[in-house]
Amino acid sequence: MLSTVVQHPSSYRDPSGFIFEKNETTFRQVNISYKEHFDHFIESGFYKNLCDKRLLIPHEQINQNFTGDNNYYTTLKPEKISFVSYSYEWSFDMLKDAALLTLQLMKEALDHGMILKDATPYNIQWHQGKLLFIDTLSFEIYEEVPWIAYRQFCETFLGPLLIMNYAKTPLPQLQLAWPDGIPLAVIKSLLPIRINLSFHTYLHIHLHAEISAKKQGSGNQSQKFSKQKLLNLISSLEMLVGTLKLPDHKSTWSGYYEEATQRDGYLELKKNIINRWIGKLQPEIKTAADIGANEGEFSTLLAEKNIQTLSADFDPYCINRLYAFIKSNDTKNIQPLILDISKPSPAIGVNNEERNSFIKRANADMVLALALIHHLVIGKNIPFLSVAEFFHSISKFLIIEFVPLHDEKVRFMLEQKNTTPNNYDIDNFETCFEQYFTIEKKELIGGSDRTLYLMKRD
Amino acid sequence: MILFILYIDPGSGSYLVQIIAAAVLGVVFFFRNIKLYIRSFFTRSSKKQKDNPPS
């Protein structure tokens, strides 16, 4: 292989091809062994059909062998994804929609004489305002056998959704604990006993787990399985996933903006300052990350300026509501993400390289960290310097709000903690952040004692 | 084909459960479709009555 070509560390499972990077552009090589399937995928009109429906990421076909690989058939250049996210960073409804998308693709594939040979949330990414399928080489010519990816679907989509549905609580961490899918036996053990009464769940989880436990080894490939049987199986999964829901819940941060708006025009004044500062920085700012975004009030402000915005919060309910808002308004440039800064997603997989850490993936022109610092430094005891280092590693510009000790919200937090933090003052804040940034602007938000800073990475 | 099919291990349990599930679902969907047909028949006829109220 040429030295400029780097195969993606997660792209080793599928013999049909692989992802590689060349000069910071992502390509997908299609191997000669996948030729028959790829040609059918394109010539049957299936690829065009999926792109027209915005279900699959479009690509440009480049007939050039960049890798020098003997297995080369063709090269694809897919549209660029601005930020790669994983299902353990998605809200309940995002995972549910990803599951329904997978089943829809399976039905579309069968209409074109193909099937999906794998069914994992890693094949789905956020792109231009919605979740869509990215693994172009997942489709294979249908041969009247049972669905190869059935168990994978049950373990990576259905299981986590069922557990969250019955526990009535968001549990994205489960997918981080079992990144390749929660084993059926574990799913079964985590579901309540009364679930035995649910016909479709019993079929896909309980019976599935029991039979799998008794019968190990490779499947009988010669077993005929008609298209109608496969469609019945998909319909059953679709019906089951469709009924699953996570009841909305008033979390600590629900209704934050309603409360904040009542504070003497505080939100409006903050928006005015941010608008003014961003106005002067544009067009330099193309991407942003709103950290501690709640339901995305300020992300919307950035998105309206055509800034591609990652809207992150640790509250899964807030992110679920933001996702619903994006869906109903067809907002294109806000990407919702569950992120806890005190423990951002780690790197996982083979050599810790398959799924990158949040810090390695994030690279925004600007970060917005509003009304957040006191939660990190007082609430979580994270030093100013560590917070500054985190923002420095992910962004060039930083707009951050300092909330003083005598602020009503901070006083409330301190009462709860029954302690007074050392060195939590504006001078120490500035000293620590100046080790990583240059303070470009500083302005008091009228009607409060909070200060807004615009900083630039050194 | 076998090369591709085996790149994730389906396990024979998953194949067998699909065969059992498909048989059961075939029966379930057959009766469900009859139920839906009957329901739509009556819904249609009652809708027709509403559309053409007696003069």
XYZ file of C-alpha atoms in Angstrom:
513
model
C 0.000 0.000 0.000
C 1.117 3.574 -0.607
C 2.213 5.441 2.471
C -0.443 8.152 2.085
C -3.291 5.625 2.324
C -4.461 4.711 5.838
C -7.042 1.952 6.310
C -9.574 2.821 9.017
C -8.949 0.674 12.132
C -12.640 -0.329 12.378
C -12.873 -1.432 8.752
C -11.455 -4.934 8.991
C -14.505 -7.195 9.396
C -16.074 -7.098 5.966
C -14.199 -8.862 3.134
C -16.241 -6.827 0.593
C -14.049 -3.758 1.013
C -12.774 -1.212 3.480
C -12.642 2.455 4.399
C -9.399 4.361 4.003
C -8.195 7.911 4.210
C -6.027 9.656 1.679
C -5.077 13.303 2.038
C -7.747 13.771 4.731
C -10.489 12.495 2.411
C -12.446 9.337 3.237
C -12.799 6.686 0.526
C -14.269 3.198 0.429
C -12.561 0.485 -1.610
C -14.822 -2.151 -3.143
C -13.027 -5.493 -3.471
C -13.246 -7.718 -6.550
C -14.970 -10.447 -4.478
C -17.954 -8.092 -3.987
C -18.197 -7.200 -7.708
C -21.362 -9.208 -8.451
C -23.241 -7.698 -5.478
C -22.025 -4.153 -6.144
C -22.954 -4.281 -9.830
C -26.437 -5.571 -8.959
C -26.789 -2.859 -6.288
C -26.074 -0.111 -8.841
C -27.627 -1.603 -12.008
C -30.928 -2.635 -10.380
C -31.536 1.032 -9.514
C -31.487 0.198 -5.802
C -28.647 2.621 -5.015
C -30.437 5.487 -6.784
C -33.697 4.602 -5.068
C -32.050 4.757 -1.621
C -30.322 8.074 -2.366
C -33.552 9.600 -3.713
C -35.291 8.648 -0.462
C -32.367 10.008 1.608
C -31.802 6.644 3.279
C -28.208 6.051 2.169
C -25.189 8.329 1.969
C -24.515 9.234 -1.692
C -21.097 8.550 -3.152
C -19.060 9.394 -6.200
C -17.544 6.395 -7.974
C -13.873 6.883 -8.799
C -12.259 4.265 -10.967
C -8.808 4.656 -9.526
C -6.876 2.191 -7.363
C -5.447 4.443 -4.630
C -4.406 1.547 -2.394
C -2.511 -0.464 -4.998
C -4.355 -3.487 -3.611
C -4.764 -6.564 -5.849
C -8.318 -7.061 -4.509
C -9.405 -3.676 -5.867
C -12.585 -3.467 -7.937
C -13.566 0.199 -7.615
C -13.297 3.163 -5.265
C -16.145 5.190 -3.768
C -15.935 8.677 -2.343
C -18.901 9.105 0.023
C -20.201 12.531 1.076
C -18.288 13.829 4.082
C -19.823 13.286 7.510
C -19.139 16.302 9.697
C -19.047 14.479 13.048
C -19.012 10.711 13.594
C -21.203 9.679 16.539
C -21.998 6.310 18.099
C -25.214 4.800 19.409
C -24.068 5.165 23.033
C -24.226 8.923 22.394
C -27.755 8.829 20.952
C -31.089 9.340 22.650
C -33.786 6.650 22.809
C -35.728 7.944 19.801
C -32.546 8.216 17.744
C -31.761 4.542 18.360
C -35.389 3.622 17.685
C -35.363 5.505 14.355
C -32.037 3.868 13.462
C -33.633 0.453 14.124
C -36.662 1.309 11.984
C -34.362 2.611 9.239
C -32.488 -0.716 9.250
C -35.763 -2.643 8.900
C -36.977 -0.299 6.150
C -33.697 -0.851 4.283
C -34.171 -4.598 4.631
C -37.623 -4.348 2.989
C -36.335 -2.025 0.250
C -33.445 -4.434 -0.326
C -35.812 -7.405 -0.713
C -37.783 -5.429 -3.311
C -34.552 -5.248 -5.317
C -33.467 -8.858 -4.784
C -30.982 -8.031 -2.029
C -30.651 -8.276 1.774
C -28.704 -6.501 4.504
C -25.863 -8.750 5.585
C -25.325 -6.854 8.840
C -27.507 -4.785 11.141
C -25.588 -2.616 13.570
C -25.997 1.028 14.646
C -22.365 1.642 13.562
C -23.646 1.508 9.969
C -25.788 4.553 10.658
C -24.580 8.108 11.031
C -26.004 11.586 11.445
C -25.805 13.475 8.169
C -27.514 16.727 7.168
C -30.212 16.640 9.819
C -31.062 12.938 9.936
C -29.769 9.464 10.586
C -28.882 7.604 7.423
C -27.147 4.419 6.364
C -23.465 4.713 5.472
C -22.268 1.184 4.742
C -22.786 0.897 0.996
C -21.257 -2.602 0.949
C -23.799 -4.079 3.396
C -26.180 -5.153 0.641
C -25.910 -8.600 -0.825
C -27.873 -10.605 -3.392
C -30.762 -12.445 -1.676
C -30.579 -16.257 -1.781
C -33.660 -17.512 0.072
C -31.909 -18.283 3.358
C -32.722 -16.955 6.863
C -31.496 -13.442 7.687
C -27.795 -13.538 8.554
C -28.016 -10.336 10.622
C -31.117 -11.284 12.643
C -29.287 -11.964 15.897
C -27.130 -8.865 15.437
C -30.273 -6.749 15.016
C -31.788 -8.250 18.188
C -28.606 -7.659 20.199
C -27.668 -4.184 18.980
C -31.063 -2.536 18.405
C -33.979 -4.465 19.837
C -32.341 -5.465 23.139
C -31.211 -1.986 24.264
C -34.564 -0.478 23.197
C -36.560 -3.128 25.085
C -34.484 -2.732 28.246
C -34.897 1.074 28.193
C -38.602 0.742 27.405
C -39.283 -1.530 30.390
C -36.842 0.169 32.781
C -38.460 3.501 31.774
C -35.045 5.108 31.868
C -32.408 6.000 29.257
C -29.423 3.627 29.395
C -27.048 4.522 26.545
C -24.174 3.246 28.710
C -25.334 -0.332 28.063
C -24.181 -0.017 24.480
C -20.787 1.168 25.618
C -20.513 -1.846 27.904
C -21.465 -4.200 25.026
C -20.423 -2.346 21.860
C -21.018 -5.403 19.666
C -24.489 -6.008 21.055
C -25.911 -7.102 24.402
C -25.977 -10.931 24.504
C -29.514 -12.317 24.224
C -29.222 -14.098 27.574
C -28.317 -10.796 29.259
C -31.199 -8.958 27.561
C -33.576 -11.694 28.694
C -32.319 -11.520 32.275
C -32.736 -7.733 32.380
C -36.344 -7.781 31.188
C -39.227 -8.195 33.648
C -40.890 -11.631 33.909
C -44.255 -10.253 32.752
C -42.674 -9.643 29.332
C -43.222 -13.345 28.625
C -46.763 -12.271 27.841
C -45.575 -10.097 24.955
C -45.703 -12.357 21.927
C -43.178 -10.608 19.654
C -40.691 -10.018 22.484
C -40.931 -13.648 23.553
C -40.230 -14.737 19.982
C -37.258 -12.466 19.254
C -35.590 -12.442 22.655
C -36.667 -15.278 24.958
C -37.123 -18.081 22.443
C -34.130 -16.784 20.493
C -31.942 -16.846 23.639
C -33.130 -20.317 24.656
C -32.594 -21.902 21.248
C -29.224 -20.144 20.772
C -28.035 -21.431 24.158
C -28.986 -25.007 23.253
C -27.767 -25.014 19.686
C -24.249 -23.599 19.265
C -22.215 -23.687 16.069
C -22.652 -22.497 12.514
C -26.077 -22.392 10.931
C -27.517 -24.637 8.296
C -26.878 -22.574 5.159
C -28.896 -24.847 2.897
C -32.187 -24.218 4.738
C -34.659 -22.548 2.338
C -36.376 -19.470 3.696
C -38.916 -17.744 1.459
C -39.108 -14.014 0.895
C -42.578 -13.920 2.480
C -41.251 -15.567 5.643
C -38.479 -12.999 5.814
C -40.977 -10.178 5.293
C -43.136 -11.572 8.128
C -40.090 -11.594 10.396
C -39.250 -7.974 9.468
C -42.891 -6.905 9.971
C -42.915 -8.504 13.415
C -39.713 -6.660 14.391
C -41.082 -3.421 12.943
C -44.333 -3.752 14.930
C -42.428 -4.455 18.125
C -39.909 -1.602 17.730
C -42.775 0.746 16.779
C -44.489 0.165 20.132
C -41.395 0.884 22.229
C -41.104 4.267 23.880
C -39.343 6.104 26.632
C -41.826 8.211 28.587
C -40.781 11.884 28.682
C -39.625 12.774 32.102
C -39.129 16.092 33.833
C -35.412 15.854 34.531
C -33.390 18.411 36.510
C -32.797 20.417 33.356
C -36.265 20.310 31.854
C -37.818 23.752 31.651
C -34.417 25.417 32.158
C -35.044 28.039 29.505
C -38.518 28.935 30.777
C -36.944 29.687 34.152
C -33.901 31.466 32.692
C -36.043 33.721 30.479
C -37.699 35.137 33.569
C -34.370 36.448 34.892
C -34.525 40.126 33.790
C -33.966 39.495 30.107
C -30.825 37.500 30.926
C -31.142 35.133 27.958
C -31.814 37.911 25.451
C -28.836 39.963 26.658
C -26.605 36.895 26.437
C -27.832 36.200 22.905
C -27.113 39.805 21.875
C -23.488 39.602 23.020
C -22.944 36.214 21.326
C -24.572 37.428 18.103
C -22.286 40.466 18.060
C -19.121 38.430 18.676
C -19.937 35.719 16.148
C -20.897 38.379 13.594
C -17.343 39.725 13.774
C -15.745 36.271 13.568
C -17.703 35.018 10.568
C -17.052 33.578 8.025
C -14.242 31.978 10.042
C -16.731 29.943 12.102
C -18.195 27.070 10.075
C -18.589 24.456 12.806
C -19.426 24.758 16.489
C -20.089 22.605 19.533
C -22.632 23.795 22.072
C -21.605 21.948 25.243
C -24.266 21.775 27.920
C -26.777 22.709 25.241
C -29.902 21.653 27.183
C -32.665 21.641 24.540
C -30.568 23.596 22.054
C -31.753 27.222 22.404
C -28.267 28.579 21.636
C -27.516 25.820 19.129
C -30.467 27.152 17.136
C -28.932 30.621 17.243
C -25.716 29.216 15.745
C -27.552 27.028 13.229
C -29.461 30.068 11.948
C -26.089 31.533 10.981
C -25.372 28.448 8.856
C -22.924 27.089 11.414
C -22.882 23.270 11.580
C -23.541 22.769 15.279
C -23.002 19.804 17.554
C -25.518 20.184 20.345
C -24.367 18.144 23.334
C -25.772 17.624 26.801
C -25.454 14.956 29.474
C -29.244 14.826 29.992
C -30.680 12.147 27.620
C -34.203 13.572 28.004
C -33.077 17.014 26.787
C -31.321 15.426 23.795
C -34.400 13.330 23.028
C -36.559 16.467 22.997
C -33.996 18.274 20.832
C -34.066 15.336 18.408
C -37.869 15.549 18.235
C -37.573 19.286 17.522
C -35.004 18.700 14.747
C -37.216 16.018 13.198
C -40.390 18.074 13.232
C -38.682 21.233 11.943
C -36.403 19.450 9.454
C -33.440 21.370 10.896
C -30.375 20.486 8.830
C -27.394 21.779 10.781
C -27.863 20.742 14.405
C -26.599 17.336 15.519
C -27.886 16.120 18.921
C -25.487 14.194 21.146
C -25.429 12.826 24.689
C -22.148 13.871 26.276
C -21.006 14.062 29.874
C -17.867 16.201 30.019
C -16.794 14.548 33.253
C -16.566 11.284 31.295
C -16.611 11.879 27.528
C -16.934 8.729 25.390
C -13.673 6.749 25.504
C -11.846 5.075 22.633
C -12.936 1.439 22.314
C -12.424 -1.632 20.157
C -9.301 -3.340 18.808
C -6.201 -1.446 19.963
C -8.607 1.220 21.268
C -8.746 2.471 17.688
C -12.055 1.211 16.258
C -14.256 3.894 17.828
C -12.404 7.075 18.649
C -12.817 8.992 21.874
C -15.033 12.073 21.810
C -11.998 14.347 22.130
C -10.298 12.769 19.120
C -13.455 13.126 17.003
C -14.422 16.650 18.029
C -12.821 19.489 16.155
C -14.968 22.578 16.052
C -14.139 26.121 15.036
C -15.946 27.335 18.144
C -17.230 25.957 21.436
C -20.086 27.489 23.378
C -19.981 26.694 27.106
C -22.799 28.671 28.662
C -23.806 28.430 32.328
C -21.667 25.310 32.584
C -18.440 26.103 34.419
C -19.973 26.049 37.944
C -21.464 22.596 37.318
C -18.057 21.226 36.359
C -15.882 22.990 38.922
C -18.247 23.094 41.896
C -20.632 20.260 41.040
C -18.014 17.761 39.845
C -14.848 19.169 41.492
C -13.037 19.354 38.122
C -10.200 21.944 38.276
C -10.435 25.047 36.036
C -7.225 23.937 34.337
C -8.673 20.564 33.302
C -11.798 22.232 31.912
C -9.609 24.682 29.967
C -7.525 21.780 28.622
C -10.675 19.965 27.458
C -11.975 22.981 25.516
C -8.492 23.664 24.143
C -8.352 20.126 22.719
C -11.605 20.436 20.775
C -11.875 24.005 19.546
C -10.153 27.097 18.208
C -12.484 29.716 19.709
C -14.323 29.483 23.017
C -17.273 31.488 24.278
C -17.583 30.699 27.965
C -19.722 32.117 30.736
C -18.275 32.605 34.209
C -20.818 32.249 37.019
C -19.577 33.806 40.302
C -19.838 32.298 43.778
C -22.516 34.728 44.911
C -24.788 33.834 41.959
C -28.145 32.510 43.152
C -27.663 29.167 41.328
C -24.156 28.663 42.712
C -25.329 29.499 46.241
C -28.043 26.871 45.840
C -25.485 24.306 44.685
C -23.207 25.085 47.628
C -26.071 24.678 50.073
C -26.660 21.217 48.671
C -22.985 20.311 48.902
C -22.500 21.988 52.289
C -18.985 23.087 51.332
C -17.084 26.118 50.018
C -14.755 25.466 47.087
C -11.186 26.723 47.122
C -9.991 29.067 44.391
C -13.388 29.407 42.679
C -13.103 33.040 41.654
C -12.875 35.047 38.459
C -9.134 35.763 38.811
C -8.238 32.094 39.159
C -10.612 31.269 36.283
C -8.820 33.773 34.026
C -5.339 32.663 35.121
C -6.090 29.006 34.385
C -7.793 29.616 31.041
C -5.002 31.980 29.938
C -2.625 29.017 30.054
C -4.513 27.618 27.042
C -6.284 30.613 25.504
C -5.961 34.337 24.903
C -8.885 36.325 26.239
C -10.093 38.411 23.302
C -13.290 39.876 24.746
C -14.990 40.013 28.137
C -18.428 41.421 28.917
C -20.763 41.434 31.904
C -24.232 40.091 31.094
C -26.626 42.838 32.188
C -29.113 41.911 34.901
C -26.706 39.339 36.370
C -23.170 39.131 37.746
C -22.184 36.606 35.155
C -19.399 37.382 32.665
C -19.108 36.200 29.092
C -15.655 35.614 27.550
C -14.489 35.173 23.995
C -11.183 33.305 23.963
C -8.864 32.141 21.189
C -6.707 29.019 21.405
C -2.963 29.760 21.792
C -21.425 -16.143 -1.069
C -20.439 -18.316 1.922
C -17.457 -16.016 2.490
C -19.748 -13.015 2.972
C -22.453 -14.860 4.831
C -20.006 -16.019 7.487
C -18.333 -12.735 8.258
C -20.704 -12.317 11.179
C -21.586 -15.546 12.950
C -25.340 -16.007 12.851
C -25.274 -19.109 15.049
C -27.538 -21.989 14.157
C -29.860 -20.965 17.016
C -30.655 -17.737 15.187
C -31.417 -19.633 11.979
C -33.598 -22.148 13.770
C -35.524 -19.485 15.678
C -36.235 -17.681 12.395
C -37.696 -20.855 10.941
C -39.908 -21.354 14.020
C -40.804 -17.640 14.236
C -41.660 -17.503 10.523
C -44.009 -20.470 10.877
C -45.776 -18.929 13.890
C -45.862 -15.449 12.322
C -47.301 -16.897 9.113
C -50.331 -18.117 11.075
C -50.571 -14.918 13.175
C -50.428 -12.598 10.155
C -52.886 -14.790 8.214
C -55.568 -14.342 10.905
C -54.588 -10.713 11.443
C -55.100 -9.977 7.754
C -58.552 -11.610 7.861
C -59.402 -9.507 10.944
C -58.182 -6.327 9.237
C -60.154 -7.167 6.081
C -63.368 -7.700 8.051
C -62.795 -4.523 10.034
C -62.119 -2.484 6.881
C -65.245 -3.979 5.259
C -67.450 -2.728 8.102
C -65.614 0.586 8.436
C -66.093 1.144 4.714
C -69.784 0.326 4.803
C -70.434 2.526 7.837
C -68.429 5.317 6.159
C -70.560 4.916 3.050
C -73.682 5.295 5.160
C -72.298 8.492 6.670
C -71.368 9.828 3.225
C -74.915 9.185 1.963
C -77.236 10.106 4.816
C -80.845 9.073 4.311
C -82.846 11.933 2.833
